[in-house]
């Protein structure tokens, strides 16, 4: 997403030829000499097919090596060696903040209130942070805490409250998408990976990075000391103490409930602050259907245009992301079939050589073997190509997540606007009621005591509402500013990210990074090999 | 594209006066004729030759698939022991029957079929071949429809079928349930080789066909991806948008390259492999024929022995059936000799054929693999070059 270049390996700028690899994983032991034939046992299932590859051409570690990603942004290596600290990163940016999620553990929830003894189980994850940020203790700081997914939800909710108007990254889903079916182990791994990505996105957001909520989440051991929400109404329901002013005031006045000023800075929580929700709902209906335009409207034309553009952008982005997925799959399939074909060649060659009854059959044996080797190598080229392609095109998918965050930011804006509009209408109706009462009471000499009191109450309410409205307006303006800043940031970072992605993708197609770095086979080398194989076959044709 | 042309002598111009004998055939120009269910494809068959038995130096006729089938069946009947070149299969799927690709694949296979016959020393002398290459269309139709169903078999063959059934039954009754087979270890080895070869070739062909499909799918996905990239590019506008548009355009170009390569792969690699699978199946048919011939020879030998014993018996008893029996005995002796000849011819021919087959296979497979390697090299280079050419454009966009 909008990340800084924390991980230096993802450098796609320039097509510098061979860079020293910071890669400490085992490299592919690509043996260029043709080895002995594979034992032609039944090779029907995928696993044994891969083993067959191995026995022909590779040492056993190959299969593992090619399927783990290789740069430092990968978590797999760390995941396996949980006792080792993450590799020291030579970069010491002052805003470096990097997070790893590992070691999922099953734990029991002691459900004291539950009727069923024993309670439910849940998983916790080890969250390890390394950072240079001064807020966290300066360069070389490292922390480890254990958290469960519920904690992540809390963190996410709190950030949404505190960072209205920002493109706050969206947290992973609570449950599986309908179409997915998987084992628990697979699910836990998927969640672990998603959490890691999410936390690092939070860490790369310039504003969220500095947040107290995040710091607490990452640093404080034991139970997460974050309340689920600072919303007053929900706190009431959770047993918090403070009662809103409305309950202390006049019962009648409570019916035309005021909004405490601080509450004006929060959106009406779903279902909790019913009265306020109802009023804002009424307001939004009036906005849409009423004959009178609301007093405050979204005037920022530039914003509206931008928003429209974003809708179109999201549509195209979603489209290309889908096609990218198909492309990756097609590349994968091609590589696989190439490998199977190569294997079939090997079997055919071996058969012809061993079972040959005439010399003519043996003539081509070496050439065939070479071709078979070339085919198998081509297959591996495709696979490597693909592993990298996936990583590059994944950026597209990431930005779909950014679009979701953007939508969140825009709905913060519209709900803040709605609050302002509601309060404005309230104010207007209060004013008119006051006027009416004043007009009526001025007709009676000396005034009507109860009416006077009522006028005073209403004027008090109006003052409070005025305050609340000011707060709401300030909040709305703040959110608008956040929106604008975030949109600028989005534009800038999107340009950089997408350009990098395109260059990386194209560069990779020319020569897969891994192979480029190791000076091993490239598309160019592969084609040379194939051409040579072609010539070998053609050689005899000239002399036939 | 693999073509097998006449091998007898060098390829000299047909008009050269002191030219060596040659026979060159080409199957071209497929045309759809007829309507609806009756529709079929007709091919133009052009013959160029200086064989004296032929009507002239050049002849053009129109033939359809079932004519080729007729030729093949006739040759199979007449030239037992020789590996008759295989024909492409009838299409099972109706829909596919008239697709351009299928027609081209079939045309190529038929062309190879006829040329193989024309370049085979014995087969090229066949009268049926001459008929096929020269007869007018009406005669061809008569011949073709005459040879359907059980009328394919001549009466003598029908008798043989009955005899076969008879002997098989008696074998079972007598407890000799296994059909009589040669006990020739070298031949056994050959048979095993043939059967296994078919498996290996079939597997290679299967994967080759899948690879063709994969190339096509990859091409399609590149095209779709390219379109999506262009749309996004148009939406983005400015430099980044241009970058996406360039990427999209390049992607579409590559898609075309892939589709072309897929077609090449199909025609120059997958089809030859399939051709050889069929060729091996043809060998299996010859193996069956040899087994038949062997069995006949054995049975006749058995029958003769019995007849001998019977004849001796009759002679001893001075029966008046002796004359009859002697005639029968002579006839059987002649038939037995004939059967033995037939069998031995088959054995001899097969030995020659196997050598020829292996040599030809080595050449043809060599060509096929050469084409495969060339095609893949071409593709790899094409892809790398295409993307490489995009890099400077991207640089421009990002500066």
Tab-separated table of N, CA and C in Angstrom, chain A residues 14-15 309 312-313 316-317 319-320 323-324 326-327 330-331 333-334 337-338 340-341 344-345 347-348 351-352 355-358 360-361 363-364 368 371 375 382 393 396 494-495 498-499 501-503 505-507 509-510 523-524 526-527 530-531 533-535 537-538 541, chain B residues 189-190 193 196-197 200-201 203-204 207-208 210-211 214-215 217-218 221-222 224-225 228-229 231-232 235-236 238 240 243-244 247 269 354-355 358-359 361-363 365-367 369-370 372-374 376-377 379-381 383-385 387-388 390-392 394-395 397-398:
chain	number	residue	atom	x	y	z
A	14	UNK	N	15.367	1.319	-12.026
A	14	UNK	CA	16.548	1.068	-12.848
A	14	UNK	C	16.704	-0.395	-13.179
A	15	UNK	N	17.289	-0.651	-14.256
A	15	UNK	CA	17.477	-2.042	-14.614
A	15	UNK	C	18.945	-2.370	-14.449
A	309	UNK	N	-14.384	10.488	-9.866
A	309	UNK	CA	-13.255	9.867	-10.557
A	309	UNK	C	-12.843	8.587	-9.851
A	312	UNK	N	-14.894	5.593	-10.762
A	312	UNK	CA	-14.498	5.025	-12.049
A	312	UNK	C	-13.171	4.273	-11.905
A	313	UNK	N	-12.259	4.924	-11.170
A	313	UNK	CA	-10.940	4.321	-10.963
A	313	UNK	C	-11.072	2.957	-10.302
A	316	UNK	N	-12.147	0.252	-12.737
A	316	UNK	CA	-11.079	-0.227	-13.615
A	316	UNK	C	-10.039	-1.022	-12.846
A	317	UNK	N	-9.766	-0.585	-11.648
A	317	UNK	CA	-8.779	-1.269	-10.818
A	317	UNK	C	-9.249	-2.684	-10.500
A	319	UNK	N	-11.259	-4.426	-12.202
A	319	UNK	CA	-11.214	-5.174	-13.450
A	319	UNK	C	-9.818	-5.715	-13.735
A	320	UNK	N	-8.831	-4.826	-13.657
A	320	UNK	CA	-7.468	-5.258	-13.985
A	320	UNK	C	-6.947	-6.238	-12.933
A	323	UNK	N	-8.190	-9.591	-13.989
A	323	UNK	CA	-7.461	-10.104	-15.149
A	323	UNK	C	-6.055	-10.510	-14.765
A	324	UNK	N	-5.471	-9.772	-13.820
A	324	UNK	CA	-4.120	-10.123	-13.368
A	324	UNK	C	-4.132	-11.513	-12.743
A	326	UNK	N	-6.155	-13.966	-13.437
A	326	UNK	CA	-6.271	-14.941	-14.524
A	326	UNK	C	-4.929	-15.124	-15.223
A	327	UNK	N	-4.230	-14.010	-15.434
A	327	UNK	CA	-2.941	-14.076	-16.114
A	327	UNK	C	-1.965	-14.934	-15.329
A	330	UNK	N	-2.791	-18.529	-15.699
A	330	UNK	CA	-2.421	-19.060	-17.013
A	330	UNK	C	-0.922	-19.308	-17.085
A	331	UNK	N	-0.139	-18.386	-16.531
A	331	UNK	CA	1.306	-18.570	-16.523
A	331	UNK	C	1.670	-19.826	-15.741
A	333	UNK	N	-0.197	-22.481	-15.136
A	333	UNK	CA	-0.604	-23.685	-15.858
A	333	UNK	C	0.373	-24.013	-16.978
A	334	UNK	N	0.789	-22.971	-17.704
A	334	UNK	CA	1.719	-23.202	-18.805
A	334	UNK	C	3.000	-23.828	-18.284
A	337	UNK	N	2.454	-27.530	-17.380
A	337	UNK	CA	2.340	-28.420	-18.531
A	337	UNK	C	3.684	-28.587	-19.227
A	338	UNK	N	4.431	-27.506	-19.286
A	338	UNK	CA	5.772	-27.588	-19.857
A	338	UNK	C	6.591	-28.634	-19.129
A	340	UNK	N	5.492	-31.149	-17.342
A	340	UNK	CA	4.970	-32.497	-17.592
A	340	UNK	C	5.433	-33.001	-18.941
A	341	UNK	N	5.445	-32.094	-19.907
A	341	UNK	CA	5.899	-32.467	-21.241
A	341	UNK	C	7.364	-32.873	-21.204
A	344	UNK	N	7.687	-36.261	-19.866
A	344	UNK	CA	7.285	-37.267	-20.852
A	344	UNK	C	8.414	-37.500	-21.849
A	345	UNK	N	9.095	-36.412	-22.222
A	345	UNK	CA	10.247	-36.544	-23.116
A	345	UNK	C	11.304	-37.431	-22.493
A	347	UNK	N	11.004	-39.683	-20.224
A	347	UNK	CA	10.578	-41.080	-20.191
A	347	UNK	C	10.705	-41.714	-21.559
A	348	UNK	N	10.299	-40.967	-22.568
A	348	UNK	CA	10.362	-41.483	-23.935
A	348	UNK	C	11.806	-41.765	-24.328
A	351	UNK	N	13.187	-44.748	-22.530
A	351	UNK	CA	12.597	-45.957	-23.084
A	351	UNK	C	13.262	-46.327	-24.399
A	352	UNK	N	13.384	-45.352	-25.271
A	352	UNK	CA	13.981	-45.626	-26.574
A	352	UNK	C	15.427	-46.080	-26.436
A	355	UNK	N	15.274	-49.706	-24.587
A	355	UNK	CA	14.609	-50.780	-25.324
A	355	UNK	C	14.996	-50.809	-26.786
A	356	UNK	N	16.024	-50.066	-27.123
A	356	UNK	CA	16.325	-49.957	-28.545
A	356	UNK	C	16.746	-51.293	-29.122
A	357	UNK	N	16.174	-51.590	-30.265
A	357	UNK	CA	16.601	-52.805	-30.955
A	357	UNK	C	17.439	-52.444	-32.164
A	358	UNK	N	17.372	-51.166	-32.530
A	358	UNK	CA	18.156	-50.731	-33.682
A	358	UNK	C	18.966	-49.505	-33.288
A	360	UNK	N	19.438	-46.843	-34.926
A	360	UNK	CA	18.845	-45.564	-35.327
A	360	UNK	C	18.119	-44.902	-34.165
A	361	UNK	N	17.628	-45.738	-33.241
A	361	UNK	CA	16.882	-45.159	-32.131
A	361	UNK	C	17.801	-44.414	-31.173
A	363	UNK	N	20.458	-42.759	-31.834
A	363	UNK	CA	21.133	-41.599	-32.418
A	363	UNK	C	20.749	-40.293	-31.739
A	364	UNK	N	19.474	-40.144	-31.510
A	364	UNK	CA	18.998	-38.859	-31.044
A	364	UNK	C	18.995	-38.738	-29.528
A	368	UNK	N	17.708	-35.498	-27.454
A	368	UNK	CA	16.393	-35.546	-26.813
A	368	UNK	C	16.506	-35.185	-25.349
A	371	UNK	N	16.911	-31.590	-24.891
A	371	UNK	CA	15.650	-30.890	-25.110
A	371	UNK	C	14.733	-31.067	-23.909
A	375	UNK	N	13.124	-28.243	-21.598
A	375	UNK	CA	11.695	-28.099	-21.318
A	375	UNK	C	11.441	-27.984	-19.825
A	382	UNK	N	9.041	-20.430	-15.882
A	382	UNK	CA	7.670	-19.956	-15.757
A	382	UNK	C	7.260	-19.840	-14.307
A	393	UNK	N	1.879	-7.807	-9.122
A	393	UNK	CA	0.495	-7.492	-9.414
A	393	UNK	C	-0.353	-7.451	-8.155
A	396	UNK	N	-1.934	-4.200	-7.133
A	396	UNK	CA	-3.261	-3.821	-7.603
A	396	UNK	C	-4.300	-4.191	-6.557
A	494	UNK	N	0.308	6.630	-5.062
A	494	UNK	CA	-0.193	5.737	-6.094
A	494	UNK	C	0.682	5.818	-7.337
A	495	UNK	N	1.054	7.061	-7.691
A	495	UNK	CA	1.918	7.227	-8.845
A	495	UNK	C	3.199	6.436	-8.692
A	498	UNK	N	2.512	2.496	-8.437
A	498	UNK	CA	2.128	1.868	-9.706
A	498	UNK	C	3.265	1.886	-10.720
A	499	UNK	N	3.999	2.981	-10.759
A	499	UNK	CA	5.137	3.025	-11.678
A	499	UNK	C	6.136	1.930	-11.315
A	501	UNK	N	5.497	-0.764	-9.736
A	501	UNK	CA	4.885	-2.048	-10.045
A	501	UNK	C	5.051	-2.368	-11.523
A	502	UNK	N	4.746	-1.401	-12.384
A	502	UNK	CA	4.831	-1.653	-13.820
A	502	UNK	C	6.258	-1.992	-14.227
A	503	UNK	N	7.186	-1.197	-13.718
A	503	UNK	CA	8.576	-1.453	-14.085
A	503	UNK	C	9.018	-2.813	-13.572
A	505	UNK	N	7.185	-5.398	-12.885
A	505	UNK	CA	6.505	-6.446	-13.634
A	505	UNK	C	7.207	-6.689	-14.968
A	506	UNK	N	7.472	-5.609	-15.707
A	506	UNK	CA	8.074	-5.748	-17.030
A	506	UNK	C	9.494	-6.300	-16.914
A	507	UNK	N	10.245	-5.727	-15.978
A	507	UNK	CA	11.616	-6.186	-15.771
A	507	UNK	C	11.645	-7.676	-15.468
A	509	UNK	N	9.501	-9.919	-16.340
A	509	UNK	CA	9.179	-10.709	-17.525
A	509	UNK	C	10.406	-10.870	-18.407
A	510	UNK	N	11.250	-9.836	-18.421
A	510	UNK	CA	12.458	-9.932	-19.237
A	510	UNK	C	13.432	-10.916	-18.602
A	523	UNK	N	15.400	-15.704	-19.570
A	523	UNK	CA	14.670	-15.982	-20.807
A	523	UNK	C	15.656	-16.092	-21.958
A	524	UNK	N	16.651	-15.177	-21.935
A	524	UNK	CA	17.626	-15.151	-23.011
A	524	UNK	C	18.412	-16.447	-23.038
A	526	UNK	N	17.583	-19.251	-21.763
A	526	UNK	CA	16.708	-20.359	-22.091
A	526	UNK	C	16.523	-20.460	-23.583
A	527	UNK	N	16.293	-19.320	-24.204
A	527	UNK	CA	16.063	-19.370	-25.642
A	527	UNK	C	17.327	-19.816	-26.361
A	530	UNK	N	17.361	-23.509	-26.086
A	530	UNK	CA	16.386	-24.124	-26.970
A	530	UNK	C	16.858	-24.065	-28.415
A	531	UNK	N	17.467	-22.937	-28.765
A	531	UNK	CA	17.949	-22.818	-30.146
A	531	UNK	C	19.022	-23.847	-30.436
A	533	UNK	N	19.343	-26.698	-28.944
A	533	UNK	CA	18.668	-27.990	-29.054
A	533	UNK	C	18.059	-28.139	-30.432
A	534	UNK	N	17.462	-27.060	-30.914
A	534	UNK	CA	16.841	-27.094	-32.235
A	534	UNK	C	17.885	-27.398	-33.290
A	535	UNK	N	19.033	-26.736	-33.139
A	535	UNK	CA	20.073	-26.938	-34.134
A	535	UNK	C	20.572	-28.377	-34.122
A	537	UNK	N	18.984	-30.994	-33.523
A	537	UNK	CA	18.079	-31.850	-34.271
A	537	UNK	C	18.191	-31.581	-35.750
A	538	UNK	N	18.441	-30.328	-36.058
A	538	UNK	CA	18.508	-29.978	-37.466
A	538	UNK	C	19.786	-30.472	-38.112
A	541	UNK	N	19.603	-33.415	-40.145
A	541	UNK	CA	18.776	-33.235	-41.326
A	541	UNK	C	19.611	-32.781	-42.506
B	189	UNK	N	9.881	-59.428	-27.834
B	189	UNK	CA	10.489	-58.164	-27.415
B	189	UNK	C	9.946	-57.016	-28.281
B	190	UNK	N	9.885	-57.299	-29.572
B	190	UNK	CA	9.391	-56.273	-30.482
B	190	UNK	C	7.962	-55.888	-30.138
B	193	UNK	N	7.838	-53.813	-27.130
B	193	UNK	CA	8.347	-52.485	-27.474
B	193	UNK	C	7.253	-51.642	-28.113
B	196	UNK	N	4.530	-50.585	-25.621
B	196	UNK	CA	4.988	-49.544	-24.703
B	196	UNK	C	5.246	-48.231	-25.413
B	197	UNK	N	5.757	-48.333	-26.624
B	197	UNK	CA	6.027	-47.115	-27.386
B	197	UNK	C	4.750	-46.310	-27.562
B	200	UNK	N	4.041	-44.327	-24.457
B	200	UNK	CA	4.913	-43.162	-24.279
B	200	UNK	C	4.568	-42.055	-25.249
B	201	UNK	N	4.366	-42.442	-26.500
B	201	UNK	CA	4.036	-41.436	-27.500
B	201	UNK	C	2.704	-40.770	-27.166
B	203	UNK	N	1.355	-40.379	-24.296
B	203	UNK	CA	1.485	-39.453	-23.176
B	203	UNK	C	2.124	-38.147	-23.622
B	204	UNK	N	3.192	-38.279	-24.413
B	204	UNK	CA	3.848	-37.061	-24.913
B	204	UNK	C	2.853	-36.230	-25.720
B	207	UNK	N	0.359	-34.345	-23.469
B	207	UNK	CA	0.920	-33.141	-22.873
B	207	UNK	C	1.170	-32.072	-23.918
B	208	UNK	N	1.553	-32.505	-25.109
B	208	UNK	CA	1.771	-31.535	-26.181
B	208	UNK	C	0.467	-30.806	-26.488
B	210	UNK	N	-2.041	-30.394	-24.481
B	210	UNK	CA	-2.343	-29.513	-23.349
B	210	UNK	C	-1.528	-28.241	-23.429
B	211	UNK	N	-0.266	-28.391	-23.840
B	211	UNK	CA	0.582	-27.198	-23.932
B	211	UNK	C	0.015	-26.233	-24.964
B	214	UNK	N	-2.670	-24.446	-23.289
B	214	UNK	CA	-2.141	-23.482	-22.325
B	214	UNK	C	-1.655	-22.226	-23.024
B	215	UNK	N	-0.966	-22.415	-24.137
B	215	UNK	CA	-0.497	-21.252	-24.894
B	215	UNK	C	-1.676	-20.380	-25.265
B	217	UNK	N	-4.616	-20.215	-23.787
B	217	UNK	CA	-5.196	-19.582	-22.599
B	217	UNK	C	-4.341	-18.409	-22.142
B	218	UNK	N	-3.032	-18.615	-22.182
B	218	UNK	CA	-2.144	-17.532	-21.786
B	218	UNK	C	-2.315	-16.350	-22.724
B	221	UNK	N	-5.498	-14.568	-21.819
B	221	UNK	CA	-5.431	-13.792	-20.584
B	221	UNK	C	-4.568	-12.552	-20.765
B	222	UNK	N	-3.529	-12.652	-21.594
B	222	UNK	CA	-2.715	-11.476	-21.874
B	222	UNK	C	-3.544	-10.423	-22.597
B	224	UNK	N	-6.845	-10.015	-22.407
B	224	UNK	CA	-7.788	-9.417	-21.461
B	224	UNK	C	-7.084	-8.462	-20.521
B	225	UNK	N	-5.928	-8.891	-20.053
B	225	UNK	CA	-5.155	-8.052	-19.143
B	225	UNK	C	-4.760	-6.753	-19.838
B	228	UNK	N	-7.679	-4.409	-20.007
B	228	UNK	CA	-7.958	-3.815	-18.699
B	228	UNK	C	-6.930	-2.741	-18.366
B	229	UNK	N	-5.671	-3.010	-18.729
B	229	UNK	CA	-4.622	-2.030	-18.457
B	229	UNK	C	-4.861	-0.752	-19.245
B	231	UNK	N	-7.723	0.422	-20.232
B	231	UNK	CA	-8.842	1.147	-19.639
B	231	UNK	C	-8.390	1.924	-18.409
B	232	UNK	N	-7.592	1.244	-17.591
B	232	UNK	CA	-7.087	1.922	-16.401
B	232	UNK	C	-6.205	3.094	-16.796
B	235	UNK	N	-8.194	5.997	-17.702
B	235	UNK	CA	-8.789	6.620	-16.516
B	235	UNK	C	-7.754	7.456	-15.774
B	236	UNK	N	-6.546	6.934	-15.628
B	236	UNK	CA	-5.494	7.626	-14.892
B	236	UNK	C	-5.078	8.924	-15.578
B	238	UNK	N	-2.408	11.308	-17.783
B	238	UNK	CA	-1.012	11.744	-17.603
B	238	UNK	C	-0.004	10.609	-17.743
B	240	UNK	N	1.414	8.310	-15.797
B	240	UNK	CA	1.100	6.972	-15.314
B	240	UNK	C	0.106	6.285	-16.246
B	243	UNK	N	1.785	4.992	-19.193
B	243	UNK	CA	2.521	3.758	-18.891
B	243	UNK	C	1.595	2.554	-18.943
B	244	UNK	N	0.436	2.688	-18.321
B	244	UNK	CA	-0.520	1.586	-18.348
B	244	UNK	C	-0.958	1.277	-19.773
B	247	UNK	N	1.719	-0.593	-21.545
B	247	UNK	CA	1.728	-1.973	-21.056
B	247	UNK	C	0.611	-2.772	-21.693
B	269	UNK	N	4.190	-29.903	-34.100
B	269	UNK	CA	4.696	-30.746	-33.032
B	269	UNK	C	3.648	-31.737	-32.545
B	354	UNK	N	10.149	-52.731	-39.976
B	354	UNK	CA	10.523	-52.223	-38.658
B	354	UNK	C	11.767	-51.351	-38.774
B	355	UNK	N	12.700	-51.785	-39.606
B	355	UNK	CA	13.903	-50.986	-39.798
B	355	UNK	C	13.552	-49.643	-40.422
B	358	UNK	N	11.737	-47.353	-37.904
B	358	UNK	CA	12.596	-46.715	-36.912
B	358	UNK	C	13.395	-45.582	-37.520
B	359	UNK	N	13.898	-45.822	-38.724
B	359	UNK	CA	14.672	-44.759	-39.373
B	359	UNK	C	13.795	-43.550	-39.626
B	361	UNK	N	11.013	-42.785	-38.192
B	361	UNK	CA	10.595	-42.190	-36.924
B	361	UNK	C	11.677	-41.276	-36.386
B	362	UNK	N	12.909	-41.751	-36.454
B	362	UNK	CA	13.996	-40.925	-35.951
B	362	UNK	C	14.041	-39.592	-36.685
B	363	UNK	N	13.877	-39.663	-38.000
B	363	UNK	CA	13.895	-38.428	-38.795
B	363	UNK	C	12.714	-37.536	-38.442
B	365	UNK	N	10.615	-37.584	-35.874
B	365	UNK	CA	10.602	-37.074	-34.505
B	365	UNK	C	11.663	-35.997	-34.352
B	366	UNK	N	12.783	-36.210	-35.023
B	366	UNK	CA	13.828	-35.191	-34.987
B	366	UNK	C	13.298	-33.857	-35.482
B	367	UNK	N	12.597	-33.910	-36.606
B	367	UNK	CA	12.034	-32.675	-37.151
B	367	UNK	C	11.039	-32.064	-36.169
B	369	UNK	N	10.798	-32.382	-32.951
B	369	UNK	CA	11.418	-31.777	-31.778
B	369	UNK	C	12.197	-30.532	-32.139
B	370	UNK	N	12.774	-30.549	-33.301
B	370	UNK	CA	13.445	-29.350	-33.796
B	370	UNK	C	12.459	-28.196	-33.869
B	372	UNK	N	9.696	-27.918	-32.269
B	372	UNK	CA	9.277	-27.567	-30.913
B	372	UNK	C	10.298	-26.629	-30.285
B	373	UNK	N	11.552	-27.038	-30.318
B	373	UNK	CA	12.602	-26.232	-29.693
B	373	UNK	C	12.675	-24.862	-30.352
B	374	UNK	N	12.601	-24.860	-31.675
B	374	UNK	CA	12.683	-23.589	-32.396
B	374	UNK	C	11.542	-22.676	-31.986
B	376	UNK	N	9.671	-22.725	-29.291
B	376	UNK	CA	9.746	-22.240	-27.914
B	376	UNK	C	10.828	-21.178	-27.778
B	377	UNK	N	11.942	-21.375	-28.492
B	377	UNK	CA	13.008	-20.370	-28.459
B	377	UNK	C	12.491	-19.065	-29.030
B	379	UNK	N	9.484	-18.081	-29.139
B	379	UNK	CA	8.520	-17.500	-28.227
B	379	UNK	C	9.220	-16.805	-27.069
B	380	UNK	N	10.183	-17.505	-26.479
B	380	UNK	CA	10.896	-16.935	-25.334
B	380	UNK	C	11.569	-15.619	-25.730
B	381	UNK	N	12.217	-15.645	-26.882
B	381	UNK	CA	12.870	-14.423	-27.358
B	381	UNK	C	11.861	-13.328	-27.612
B	383	UNK	N	8.944	-12.865	-26.380
B	383	UNK	CA	8.394	-12.315	-25.139
B	383	UNK	C	9.396	-11.384	-24.491
B	384	UNK	N	10.632	-11.866	-24.347
B	384	UNK	CA	11.653	-11.060	-23.693
B	384	UNK	C	11.872	-9.754	-24.451
B	385	UNK	N	11.972	-9.846	-25.763
B	385	UNK	CA	12.208	-8.639	-26.557
B	385	UNK	C	11.055	-7.659	-26.427
B	387	UNK	N	8.875	-7.237	-24.028
B	387	UNK	CA	8.864	-6.532	-22.744
B	387	UNK	C	10.047	-5.586	-22.624
B	388	UNK	N	11.185	-6.023	-23.131
B	388	UNK	CA	12.370	-5.185	-23.030
B	388	UNK	C	12.153	-3.862	-23.759
B	390	UNK	N	9.666	-2.266	-23.942
B	390	UNK	CA	8.748	-1.414	-23.202
B	390	UNK	C	9.473	-0.582	-22.146
B	391	UNK	N	10.604	-1.092	-21.677
B	391	UNK	CA	11.291	-0.442	-20.556
B	391	UNK	C	11.649	1.028	-20.806
B	392	UNK	N	12.273	1.354	-21.932
B	392	UNK	CA	12.582	2.780	-22.143
B	392	UNK	C	11.336	3.655	-22.143
B	394	UNK	N	8.697	3.144	-20.397
B	394	UNK	CA	8.303	3.324	-19.009
B	394	UNK	C	9.192	4.361	-18.335
B	395	UNK	N	10.464	4.319	-18.672
B	395	UNK	CA	11.379	5.302	-18.098
B	395	UNK	C	10.919	6.711	-18.429
B	397	UNK	N	7.980	7.693	-19.067
B	397	UNK	CA	6.761	8.021	-18.330
B	397	UNK	C	7.040	8.398	-16.891
B	398	UNK	N	8.058	7.790	-16.312
B	398	UNK	CA	8.253	8.028	-14.888
B	398	UNK	C	9.128	9.235	-14.616
